[in-house]
C-alpha atoms as an extended CHARMM CRD file, in Angstrom:
* protein
*
       240  EXT
         1         1  MET       CA            -13.0290000000      -22.2710000000       -7.6340000000  PROA      1               0.0000000000
         2         2  ASN       CA            -12.2080000000      -18.9660000000       -6.0050000000  PROA      2               0.0000000000
         3         3  TYR       CA             -8.9130000000      -18.4690000000       -4.1980000000  PROA      3               0.0000000000
         4         4  LYS       CA             -7.7420000000      -15.8370000000       -1.7310000000  PROA      4               0.0000000000
         5         5  VAL       CA             -3.9700000000      -15.3880000000       -1.4920000000  PROA      5               0.0000000000
         6         6  THR       CA             -1.8870000000      -13.2280000000        0.8370000000  PROA      6               0.0000000000
         7         7  VAL       CA              1.4740000000      -12.1320000000       -0.5580000000  PROA      7               0.0000000000
         8         8  ALA       CA              4.4100000000       -9.9990000000        0.5920000000  PROA      8               0.0000000000
         9         9  TYR       CA              6.7930000000       -8.2650000000       -1.7620000000  PROA      9               0.0000000000
        10        10  ASP       CA              9.7400000000       -5.9000000000       -1.8730000000  PROA      10              0.0000000000
        11        11  GLY       CA              8.6480000000       -3.1850000000       -4.2910000000  PROA      11              0.0000000000
        12        12  THR       CA             12.1510000000       -1.8920000000       -5.0370000000  PROA      12              0.0000000000
        13        13  ASN       CA             12.4330000000       -3.5140000000       -8.4480000000  PROA      13              0.0000000000
        14        14  PHE       CA              8.7600000000       -3.3920000000       -9.4100000000  PROA      14              0.0000000000
        15        15  HSD       CA              6.9880000000       -0.6210000000      -11.2820000000  PROA      15              0.0000000000
        16        16  GLY       CA              4.0040000000       -0.9830000000       -8.9760000000  PROA      16              0.0000000000
        17        17  TRP       CA              1.2640000000       -3.5960000000       -8.6900000000  PROA      17              0.0000000000
        18        18  ALA       CA             -0.8120000000       -3.1220000000      -11.8450000000  PROA      18              0.0000000000
        19        19  LYS       CA              0.1910000000       -4.5660000000      -15.2030000000  PROA      19              0.0000000000
        20        20  GLN       CA              1.9670000000       -2.1390000000      -17.5240000000  PROA      20              0.0000000000
        21        21  ARG       CA              3.4660000000       -2.7200000000      -20.9230000000  PROA      21              0.0000000000
        22        22  ASP       CA              7.2820000000       -2.9300000000      -20.9010000000  PROA      22              0.0000000000
        23        23  TYR       CA              7.5240000000       -2.6910000000      -17.0910000000  PROA      23              0.0000000000
        24        24  ARG       CA              7.9950000000       -5.3600000000      -14.4370000000  PROA      24              0.0000000000
        25        25  THR       CA              4.9750000000       -5.3390000000      -12.1140000000  PROA      25              0.0000000000
        26        26  VAL       CA              3.7890000000       -7.5140000000       -9.2370000000  PROA      26              0.0000000000
        27        27  GLN       CA              0.4850000000       -8.4470000000      -10.8680000000  PROA      27              0.0000000000
        28        28  GLN       CA              2.1200000000       -9.5130000000      -14.1200000000  PROA      28              0.0000000000
        29        29  THR       CA              4.7490000000      -11.5700000000      -12.2850000000  PROA      29              0.0000000000
        30        30  ILE       CA              2.1580000000      -13.4110000000      -10.1920000000  PROA      30              0.0000000000
        31        31  GLU       CA             -0.1160000000      -14.0980000000      -13.1680000000  PROA      31              0.0000000000
        32        32  GLU       CA              2.8210000000      -15.6100000000      -15.0600000000  PROA      32              0.0000000000
        33        33  ILE       CA              3.5400000000      -17.9070000000      -12.1040000000  PROA      33              0.0000000000
        34        34  LEU       CA             -0.1060000000      -18.9980000000      -11.8960000000  PROA      34              0.0000000000
        35        35  GLN       CA             -0.1770000000      -19.6530000000      -15.6330000000  PROA      35              0.0000000000
        36        36  LYS       CA              2.7680000000      -22.0360000000      -15.2380000000  PROA      36              0.0000000000
        37        37  ILE       CA              1.0040000000      -23.8530000000      -12.4010000000  PROA      37              0.0000000000
        38        38  PHE       CA             -2.4530000000      -24.1680000000      -13.9580000000  PROA      38              0.0000000000
        39        39  LYS       CA             -1.4170000000      -24.2390000000      -17.6470000000  PROA      39              0.0000000000
        40        40  GLN       CA             -4.0130000000      -21.5850000000      -18.4510000000  PROA      40              0.0000000000
        41        41  LYS       CA             -4.3700000000      -17.8140000000      -18.3790000000  PROA      41              0.0000000000
        42        42  VAL       CA             -5.2060000000      -16.5300000000      -14.9030000000  PROA      42              0.0000000000
        43        43  ILE       CA             -6.2880000000      -12.9670000000      -14.0610000000  PROA      43              0.0000000000
        44        44  ILE       CA             -5.9100000000      -11.8300000000      -10.4490000000  PROA      44              0.0000000000
        45        45  ALA       CA             -7.6480000000       -9.0060000000       -8.5830000000  PROA      45              0.0000000000
        46        46  GLY       CA             -5.6400000000       -7.2150000000       -5.9170000000  PROA      46              0.0000000000
        47        47  SER       CA             -7.0500000000       -5.5730000000       -2.8000000000  PROA      47              0.0000000000
        48        48  GLY       CA             -5.5380000000       -2.3440000000       -4.1260000000  PROA      48              0.0000000000
        49        49  ARG       CA             -2.7590000000       -1.0050000000       -6.3200000000  PROA      49              0.0000000000
        50        50  THR       CA              0.6050000000       -0.1210000000       -4.8570000000  PROA      50              0.0000000000
        51        51  ASP       CA              2.8460000000        2.3400000000       -6.6970000000  PROA      51              0.0000000000
        52        52  ALA       CA              6.3980000000        1.8720000000       -7.9160000000  PROA      52              0.0000000000
        53        53  TYR       CA              8.8670000000        1.1180000000       -5.0850000000  PROA      53              0.0000000000
        54        54  VAL       CA              6.0390000000        0.5710000000       -2.5620000000  PROA      54              0.0000000000
        55        55  HSD       CA              6.1870000000       -2.6470000000       -0.5340000000  PROA      55              0.0000000000
        56        56  ALA       CA              3.6090000000       -5.0040000000        0.9560000000  PROA      56              0.0000000000
        57        57  ASN       CA              3.6630000000       -7.0660000000        4.1220000000  PROA      57              0.0000000000
        58        58  ALA       CA              0.2650000000       -8.5500000000        3.3620000000  PROA      58              0.0000000000
        59        59  GLN       CA             -1.2560000000       -7.6930000000       -0.0020000000  PROA      59              0.0000000000
        60        60  VAL       CA             -4.2980000000       -9.8320000000       -0.8280000000  PROA      60              0.0000000000
        61        61  PHE       CA             -5.4480000000      -10.9780000000       -4.2380000000  PROA      61              0.0000000000
        62        62  SER       CA             -8.1240000000      -13.3290000000       -5.5000000000  PROA      62              0.0000000000
        63        63  PHE       CA             -8.6220000000      -15.3350000000       -8.6720000000  PROA      63              0.0000000000
        64        64  LYS       CA            -10.9830000000      -17.8960000000      -10.1240000000  PROA      64              0.0000000000
        65        65  ILE       CA            -10.3560000000      -21.0300000000      -12.1530000000  PROA      65              0.0000000000
        66        66  LYS       CA            -12.7950000000      -23.7030000000      -13.2990000000  PROA      66              0.0000000000
        67        67  HSD       CA            -11.0800000000      -26.6630000000      -11.6940000000  PROA      67              0.0000000000
        68        68  SER       CA             -8.0060000000      -27.5530000000       -9.6700000000  PROA      68              0.0000000000
        69        69  THR       CA             -6.7380000000      -30.7490000000       -8.0750000000  PROA      69              0.0000000000
        70        70  LEU       CA             -4.2040000000      -28.8400000000       -5.9360000000  PROA      70              0.0000000000
        71        71  SER       CA             -4.8600000000      -28.4220000000       -2.2380000000  PROA      71              0.0000000000
        72        72  CYS       CA             -4.3250000000      -24.9350000000       -0.8130000000  PROA      72              0.0000000000
        73        73  LYS       CA             -1.1870000000      -26.1960000000        0.9440000000  PROA      73              0.0000000000
        74        74  ASN       CA              0.2680000000      -27.5850000000       -2.2840000000  PROA      74              0.0000000000
        75        75  LEU       CA             -0.6990000000      -24.4770000000       -4.2310000000  PROA      75              0.0000000000
        76        76  LEU       CA              1.1410000000      -22.3320000000       -1.6780000000  PROA      76              0.0000000000
        77        77  SER       CA              4.2210000000      -24.5300000000       -2.0470000000  PROA      77              0.0000000000
        78        78  ALA       CA              4.0520000000      -24.3440000000       -5.8440000000  PROA      78              0.0000000000
        79        79  LEU       CA              3.7140000000      -20.5400000000       -5.7770000000  PROA      79              0.0000000000
        80        80  ASN       CA              6.7620000000      -20.1170000000       -3.5480000000  PROA      80              0.0000000000
        81        81  ALA       CA              8.7800000000      -22.6180000000       -5.5810000000  PROA      81              0.0000000000
        82        82  LEU       CA              8.3270000000      -20.4120000000       -8.6610000000  PROA      82              0.0000000000
        83        83  ALA       CA              8.4520000000      -17.0230000000       -6.9250000000  PROA      83              0.0000000000
        84        84  PRO       CA             11.3300000000      -14.5890000000       -7.5460000000  PROA      84              0.0000000000
        85        85  GLU       CA             13.4020000000      -13.5600000000       -4.5390000000  PROA      85              0.0000000000
        86        86  ASP       CA             11.4000000000      -10.3540000000       -3.9690000000  PROA      86              0.0000000000
        87        87  ILE       CA              8.0030000000      -12.0760000000       -3.6190000000  PROA      87              0.0000000000
        88        88  THR       CA              6.8350000000      -14.5250000000       -0.9700000000  PROA      88              0.0000000000
        89        89  PHE       CA              3.3810000000      -16.0810000000       -0.7680000000  PROA      89              0.0000000000
        90        90  LYS       CA              2.1190000000      -16.3460000000        2.8160000000  PROA      90              0.0000000000
        91        91  ARG       CA             -1.3490000000      -17.9090000000        2.7570000000  PROA      91              0.0000000000
        92        92  VAL       CA             -3.7770000000      -19.5420000000        0.3200000000  PROA      92              0.0000000000
        93        93  SER       CA             -7.4130000000      -20.3580000000        1.0400000000  PROA      93              0.0000000000
        94        94  GLU       CA            -10.4710000000      -21.3000000000       -0.9560000000  PROA      94              0.0000000000
        95        95  VAL       CA            -13.2850000000      -18.7640000000       -0.5020000000  PROA      95              0.0000000000
        96        96  ASP       CA            -16.9180000000      -18.2700000000       -1.4720000000  PROA      96              0.0000000000
        97        97  ASP       CA            -17.6360000000      -17.4750000000       -5.1010000000  PROA      97              0.0000000000
        98        98  ASP       CA            -18.6890000000      -13.9070000000       -4.2980000000  PROA      98              0.0000000000
        99        99  PHE       CA            -15.4230000000      -12.9950000000       -2.5500000000  PROA      99              0.0000000000
       100       100  HSD       CA            -13.3760000000      -10.2950000000       -4.2920000000  PROA      100             0.0000000000
       101       101  ALA       CA            -10.0430000000       -9.1100000000       -2.8920000000  PROA      101             0.0000000000
       102       102  ARG       CA            -10.8450000000       -5.4510000000       -3.5130000000  PROA      102             0.0000000000
       103       103  PHE       CA            -14.6070000000       -5.1350000000       -3.1470000000  PROA      103             0.0000000000
       104       104  SER       CA            -14.8970000000       -7.4330000000       -0.1210000000  PROA      104             0.0000000000
       105       105  ALA       CA            -12.2500000000       -5.5650000000        1.8850000000  PROA      105             0.0000000000
       106       106  LYS       CA            -13.5070000000       -3.7940000000        5.0390000000  PROA      106             0.0000000000
       107       107  SER       CA            -10.3510000000       -1.8240000000        5.8320000000  PROA      107             0.0000000000
       108       108  LYS       CA             -6.6990000000       -1.4660000000        4.8830000000  PROA      108             0.0000000000
       109       109  THR       CA             -3.7100000000       -0.4680000000        6.9570000000  PROA      109             0.0000000000
       110       110  TYR       CA             -0.6370000000        1.2300000000        5.5310000000  PROA      110             0.0000000000
       111       111  ARG       CA              2.5850000000        1.9450000000        7.3510000000  PROA      111             0.0000000000
       112       112  TYR       CA              5.1130000000        4.6140000000        6.4180000000  PROA      112             0.0000000000
       113       113  VAL       CA              8.6260000000        4.1530000000        7.8360000000  PROA      113             0.0000000000
       114       114  ILE       CA             10.8670000000        7.1410000000        8.5910000000  PROA      114             0.0000000000
       115       115  SER       CA             14.4020000000        6.8180000000        9.9420000000  PROA      115             0.0000000000
       116       116  LYS       CA             16.9080000000        9.4060000000       11.1690000000  PROA      116             0.0000000000
       117       117  GLU       CA             19.7390000000        6.9480000000       10.6610000000  PROA      117             0.0000000000
       118       118  LYS       CA             21.4060000000        6.9470000000        7.2580000000  PROA      118             0.0000000000
       119       119  ASN       CA             21.9180000000        3.3290000000        6.3010000000  PROA      119             0.0000000000
       120       120  ILE       CA             22.6710000000        2.5150000000        2.6640000000  PROA      120             0.0000000000
       121       121  PHE       CA             21.3700000000       -1.0250000000        3.1370000000  PROA      121             0.0000000000
       122       122  LYS       CA             17.9120000000        0.2720000000        4.1460000000  PROA      122             0.0000000000
       123       123  ARG       CA             17.6710000000        3.1710000000        1.6950000000  PROA      123             0.0000000000
       124       124  ASN       CA             15.1060000000        1.3140000000       -0.4550000000  PROA      124             0.0000000000
       125       125  HSD       CA             12.9040000000        0.4170000000        2.5110000000  PROA      125             0.0000000000
       126       126  GLU       CA             12.4610000000        3.6330000000        4.4980000000  PROA      126             0.0000000000
       127       127  LEU       CA             12.5500000000        7.3870000000        4.2040000000  PROA      127             0.0000000000
       128       128  GLN       CA             15.8960000000        8.4940000000        5.5980000000  PROA      128             0.0000000000
       129       129  TYR       CA             15.1490000000       11.9020000000        7.0500000000  PROA      129             0.0000000000
       130       130  ASP       CA             17.7920000000       14.4050000000        8.1220000000  PROA      130             0.0000000000
       131       131  ASN       CA             15.6730000000       16.8720000000       10.1070000000  PROA      131             0.0000000000
       132       132  ASP       CA             14.5210000000       16.5560000000       13.7020000000  PROA      132             0.0000000000
       133       133  LEU       CA             11.0440000000       15.1200000000       14.1800000000  PROA      133             0.0000000000
       134       134  ASN       CA              8.7540000000       16.9610000000       16.5760000000  PROA      134             0.0000000000
       135       135  ILE       CA              6.6790000000       13.9950000000       17.6940000000  PROA      135             0.0000000000
       136       136  ALA       CA              4.1620000000       16.0700000000       19.6530000000  PROA      136             0.0000000000
       137       137  LEU       CA              3.6030000000       18.3580000000       16.6660000000  PROA      137             0.0000000000
       138       138  ILE       CA              3.2850000000       15.4340000000       14.2540000000  PROA      138             0.0000000000
       139       139  LYS       CA              0.6410000000       13.7690000000       16.4360000000  PROA      139             0.0000000000
       140       140  LYS       CA             -1.4190000000       16.9670000000       16.4660000000  PROA      140             0.0000000000
       141       141  THR       CA             -1.8860000000       16.7240000000       12.6960000000  PROA      141             0.0000000000
       142       142  PHE       CA             -3.5380000000       13.2900000000       12.8760000000  PROA      142             0.0000000000
       143       143  PRO       CA             -7.0700000000       14.3810000000       13.9420000000  PROA      143             0.0000000000
       144       144  PHE       CA             -7.3930000000       16.5990000000       10.8480000000  PROA      144             0.0000000000
       145       145  PHE       CA             -7.3680000000       13.5140000000        8.6200000000  PROA      145             0.0000000000
       146       146  VAL       CA             -9.4530000000       11.1340000000       10.7360000000  PROA      146             0.0000000000
       147       147  GLY       CA            -13.0680000000       10.6690000000        9.6710000000  PROA      147             0.0000000000
       148       148  GLU       CA            -14.8810000000       10.7910000000        6.3460000000  PROA      148             0.0000000000
       149       149  HSD       CA            -13.5950000000       13.5460000000        4.0500000000  PROA      149             0.0000000000
       150       150  ASP       CA            -13.1370000000       14.3930000000        0.4150000000  PROA      150             0.0000000000
       151       151  PHE       CA             -9.4310000000       13.5930000000       -0.0390000000  PROA      151             0.0000000000
       152       152  LYS       CA             -9.1140000000       14.9210000000       -3.5800000000  PROA      152             0.0000000000
       153       153  SER       CA             -6.4050000000       17.3770000000       -2.4450000000  PROA      153             0.0000000000
       154       154  PHE       CA             -4.3570000000       14.4450000000       -1.1580000000  PROA      154             0.0000000000
       155       155  SER       CA             -4.4480000000       12.3390000000       -4.3000000000  PROA      155             0.0000000000
       156       156  THR       CA             -3.4780000000       12.1540000000       -7.9470000000  PROA      156             0.0000000000
       157       157  SER       CA             -6.4910000000        9.9320000000       -8.6700000000  PROA      157             0.0000000000
       158       158  ASP       CA             -8.8650000000       10.5350000000      -11.5740000000  PROA      158             0.0000000000
       159       159  ASN       CA            -11.7310000000        8.9740000000       -9.5940000000  PROA      159             0.0000000000
       160       160  GLU       CA            -14.9120000000       11.0170000000       -9.4780000000  PROA      160             0.0000000000
       161       161  ASP       CA            -15.6680000000        9.6790000000       -6.0030000000  PROA      161             0.0000000000
       162       162  THR       CA            -12.8400000000       10.9190000000       -3.7780000000  PROA      162             0.0000000000
       163       163  ILE       CA            -14.6020000000       10.6080000000       -0.4190000000  PROA      163             0.0000000000
       164       164  ARG       CA            -12.8300000000        8.1710000000        1.8840000000  PROA      164             0.0000000000
       165       165  LYS       CA            -12.9060000000        7.3810000000        5.5900000000  PROA      165             0.0000000000
       166       166  ILE       CA             -9.7860000000        7.1980000000        7.7240000000  PROA      166             0.0000000000
       167       167  ASN       CA            -10.4540000000        5.2620000000       10.9250000000  PROA      167             0.0000000000
       168       168  TYR       CA             -7.2390000000        6.2070000000       12.6940000000  PROA      168             0.0000000000
       169       169  ILE       CA             -3.6770000000        7.4430000000       12.3150000000  PROA      169             0.0000000000
       170       170  LYS       CA             -1.1220000000        6.5680000000       14.9550000000  PROA      170             0.0000000000
       171       171  LEU       CA              2.6040000000        6.8110000000       15.4810000000  PROA      171             0.0000000000
       172       172  LEU       CA              4.7820000000        3.8510000000       16.4050000000  PROA      172             0.0000000000
       173       173  LYS       CA              8.4260000000        3.8640000000       17.4710000000  PROA      173             0.0000000000
       174       174  LYS       CA             10.8710000000        1.0710000000       16.7200000000  PROA      174             0.0000000000
       175       175  ASP       CA             14.5790000000        1.5750000000       17.4450000000  PROA      175             0.0000000000
       176       176  ASN       CA             15.6280000000        4.5210000000       15.2300000000  PROA      176             0.0000000000
       177       177  GLU       CA             12.4310000000        4.3530000000       13.1850000000  PROA      177             0.0000000000
       178       178  ILE       CA              9.2120000000        6.3140000000       13.3490000000  PROA      178             0.0000000000
       179       179  ILE       CA              6.2400000000        4.5410000000       11.7750000000  PROA      179             0.0000000000
       180       180  ILE       CA              3.0880000000        6.4000000000       10.7540000000  PROA      180             0.0000000000
       181       181  GLU       CA              0.2290000000        3.8920000000       10.5750000000  PROA      181             0.0000000000
       182       182  VAL       CA             -2.9320000000        4.8160000000        8.6750000000  PROA      182             0.0000000000
       183       183  ASN       CA             -6.0850000000        2.6830000000        8.6770000000  PROA      183             0.0000000000
       184       184  GLY       CA             -9.0750000000        3.4010000000        6.4790000000  PROA      184             0.0000000000
       185       185  SER       CA            -11.9210000000        1.9520000000        4.4750000000  PROA      185             0.0000000000
       186       186  GLY       CA            -10.0260000000        2.5970000000        1.2450000000  PROA      186             0.0000000000
       187       187  PHE       CA             -7.4350000000        4.8770000000       -0.2890000000  PROA      187             0.0000000000
       188       188  LEU       CA             -6.9820000000        6.9600000000       -3.4180000000  PROA      188             0.0000000000
       189       189  ARG       CA             -3.8850000000        6.8950000000       -5.5790000000  PROA      189             0.0000000000
       190       190  ASN       CA             -0.8820000000        8.3160000000       -3.6680000000  PROA      190             0.0000000000
       191       191  MET       CA             -3.1860000000        9.3240000000       -0.8020000000  PROA      191             0.0000000000
       192       192  VAL       CA             -1.0790000000        7.9490000000        2.0540000000  PROA      192             0.0000000000
       193       193  ARG       CA              2.1660000000        9.3010000000        0.5910000000  PROA      193             0.0000000000
       194       194  ILE       CA              0.6770000000       12.7900000000        0.1970000000  PROA      194             0.0000000000
       195       195  ILE       CA             -0.7790000000       12.7280000000        3.7320000000  PROA      195             0.0000000000
       196       196  VAL       CA              2.6240000000       11.7220000000        5.1270000000  PROA      196             0.0000000000
       197       197  ALA       CA              4.3320000000       14.4560000000        3.0950000000  PROA      197             0.0000000000
       198       198  SER       CA              1.8570000000       17.0050000000        4.4600000000  PROA      198             0.0000000000
       199       199  ILE       CA              2.6010000000       15.8560000000        8.0100000000  PROA      199             0.0000000000
       200       200  ILE       CA              6.3270000000       16.2790000000        7.3100000000  PROA      200             0.0000000000
       201       201  ASP       CA              5.6280000000       19.7400000000        5.8550000000  PROA      201             0.0000000000
       202       202  VAL       CA              3.9790000000       20.7050000000        9.1510000000  PROA      202             0.0000000000
       203       203  ASN       CA              7.0120000000       19.3640000000       11.0040000000  PROA      203             0.0000000000
       204       204  GLU       CA              9.2600000000       21.5970000000        8.8630000000  PROA      204             0.0000000000
       205       205  GLY       CA              7.0330000000       24.6580000000        9.1510000000  PROA      205             0.0000000000
       206       206  LYS       CA              6.0460000000       24.6090000000        5.4700000000  PROA      206             0.0000000000
       207       207  LYS       CA              2.3880000000       24.0310000000        6.3700000000  PROA      207             0.0000000000
       208       208  ASP       CA              0.2540000000       24.7650000000        9.4240000000  PROA      208             0.0000000000
       209       209  TRP       CA             -3.1360000000       23.6750000000       10.7650000000  PROA      209             0.0000000000
       210       210  ASN       CA             -4.9590000000       26.1640000000        8.5380000000  PROA      210             0.0000000000
       211       211  ASP       CA             -3.2660000000       24.7650000000        5.4400000000  PROA      211             0.0000000000
       212       212  ILE       CA             -4.2970000000       21.1870000000        6.2940000000  PROA      212             0.0000000000
       213       213  SER       CA             -7.8370000000       22.2790000000        7.0800000000  PROA      213             0.0000000000
       214       214  ASN       CA             -8.1030000000       24.2430000000        3.8290000000  PROA      214             0.0000000000
       215       215  LEU       CA             -6.8540000000       21.2990000000        1.7730000000  PROA      215             0.0000000000
       216       216  ILE       CA             -9.5440000000       19.0820000000        3.2690000000  PROA      216             0.0000000000
       217       217  ASN       CA            -12.3640000000       21.6470000000        3.1270000000  PROA      217             0.0000000000
       218       218  ASN       CA            -11.4960000000       22.8830000000       -0.3720000000  PROA      218             0.0000000000
       219       219  PRO       CA            -10.7080000000       19.6660000000       -2.2860000000  PROA      219             0.0000000000
       220       220  LYS       CA             -8.7150000000       20.0770000000       -5.4760000000  PROA      220             0.0000000000
       221       221  LYS       CA             -6.7410000000       17.3290000000       -7.1760000000  PROA      221             0.0000000000
       222       222  GLY       CA             -3.0840000000       17.3160000000       -6.1880000000  PROA      222             0.0000000000
       223       223  SER       CA             -3.1800000000       20.6780000000       -4.3990000000  PROA      223             0.0000000000
       224       224  ALA       CA             -1.2620000000       19.2840000000       -1.4070000000  PROA      224             0.0000000000
       225       225  ILE       CA              1.6770000000       19.0650000000       -3.8880000000  PROA      225             0.0000000000
       226       226  SER       CA              4.2220000000       17.1740000000       -1.7340000000  PROA      226             0.0000000000
       227       227  LYS       CA              4.4710000000       13.3760000000       -2.0140000000  PROA      227             0.0000000000
       228       228  ALA       CA              6.6550000000       11.2180000000        0.2310000000  PROA      228             0.0000000000
       229       229  LYS       CA              8.9640000000        8.6980000000       -1.4370000000  PROA      229             0.0000000000
       230       230  GLY       CA              7.4280000000        5.3350000000       -2.2800000000  PROA      230             0.0000000000
       231       231  CYS       CA             10.2340000000        3.3420000000       -0.6490000000  PROA      231             0.0000000000
       232       232  GLY       CA              8.9640000000        4.0850000000        2.8790000000  PROA      232             0.0000000000
       233       233  LEU       CA              5.4040000000        2.8490000000        2.3020000000  PROA      233             0.0000000000
       234       234  TYR       CA              4.0630000000       -0.6280000000        3.1050000000  PROA      234             0.0000000000
       235       235  LEU       CA              0.6250000000       -2.1310000000        2.6130000000  PROA      235             0.0000000000
       236       236  HSD       CA              0.5560000000       -3.7030000000        6.0520000000  PROA      236             0.0000000000
       237       237  GLU       CA             -2.8250000000       -5.4110000000        6.4270000000  PROA      237             0.0000000000
       238       238  VAL       CA             -6.1790000000       -5.9160000000        4.7070000000  PROA      238             0.0000000000
       239       239  LYS       CA             -9.2000000000       -6.9210000000        6.7690000000  PROA      239             0.0000000000
       240       240  TYR       CA            -12.3610000000       -8.6520000000        5.4940000000  PROA      240             0.0000000000
């Protein structure tokens, strides 16, 4: 049996998604819950890895077990009954045997939240930014990233294949928040955070159009340097 599960989590007290020795991670926590439910070891595959302090509105993972008498509705209830306060399971469905949360994904959407309001109760869930935001200038950076490019400059990934396609970047406004939404076929490690940091650098006059163009046309690991804080980033949606 192959299951697809959608989960939301507050990444504040997690050291990212992927299992790590001596650190609390989302994957490890979920696998421990599933082991309690099914009384056997369960390995899950996430749609992608989120870093430390990064959140998810709708992360997707899949897993297989030989047999289960639980309905999807009852499995969802059991997951939430055992979940810690910073994880909530949203949907469970049984899927075809060839479904894989990562490899079957068609696109992913990330959102980065920036606020000009200093609020200690939101400090772990947004980038609280003191400078003025030139919205028109910020929007002019978006077309540089859209399309298929080698994003090695905007990543700390060790992947040999660093070509990715960004379908769109757009800016949303909500009360005192500015949200940068990025949709693409897939993302490298820290890619969205480095892109957002580069956009902020343009806003502050630390980079210009030529710098962005050069980083894309002359790919070199980590050469964009700046990386926005993890607390403002959310894995918002995964489409299949």
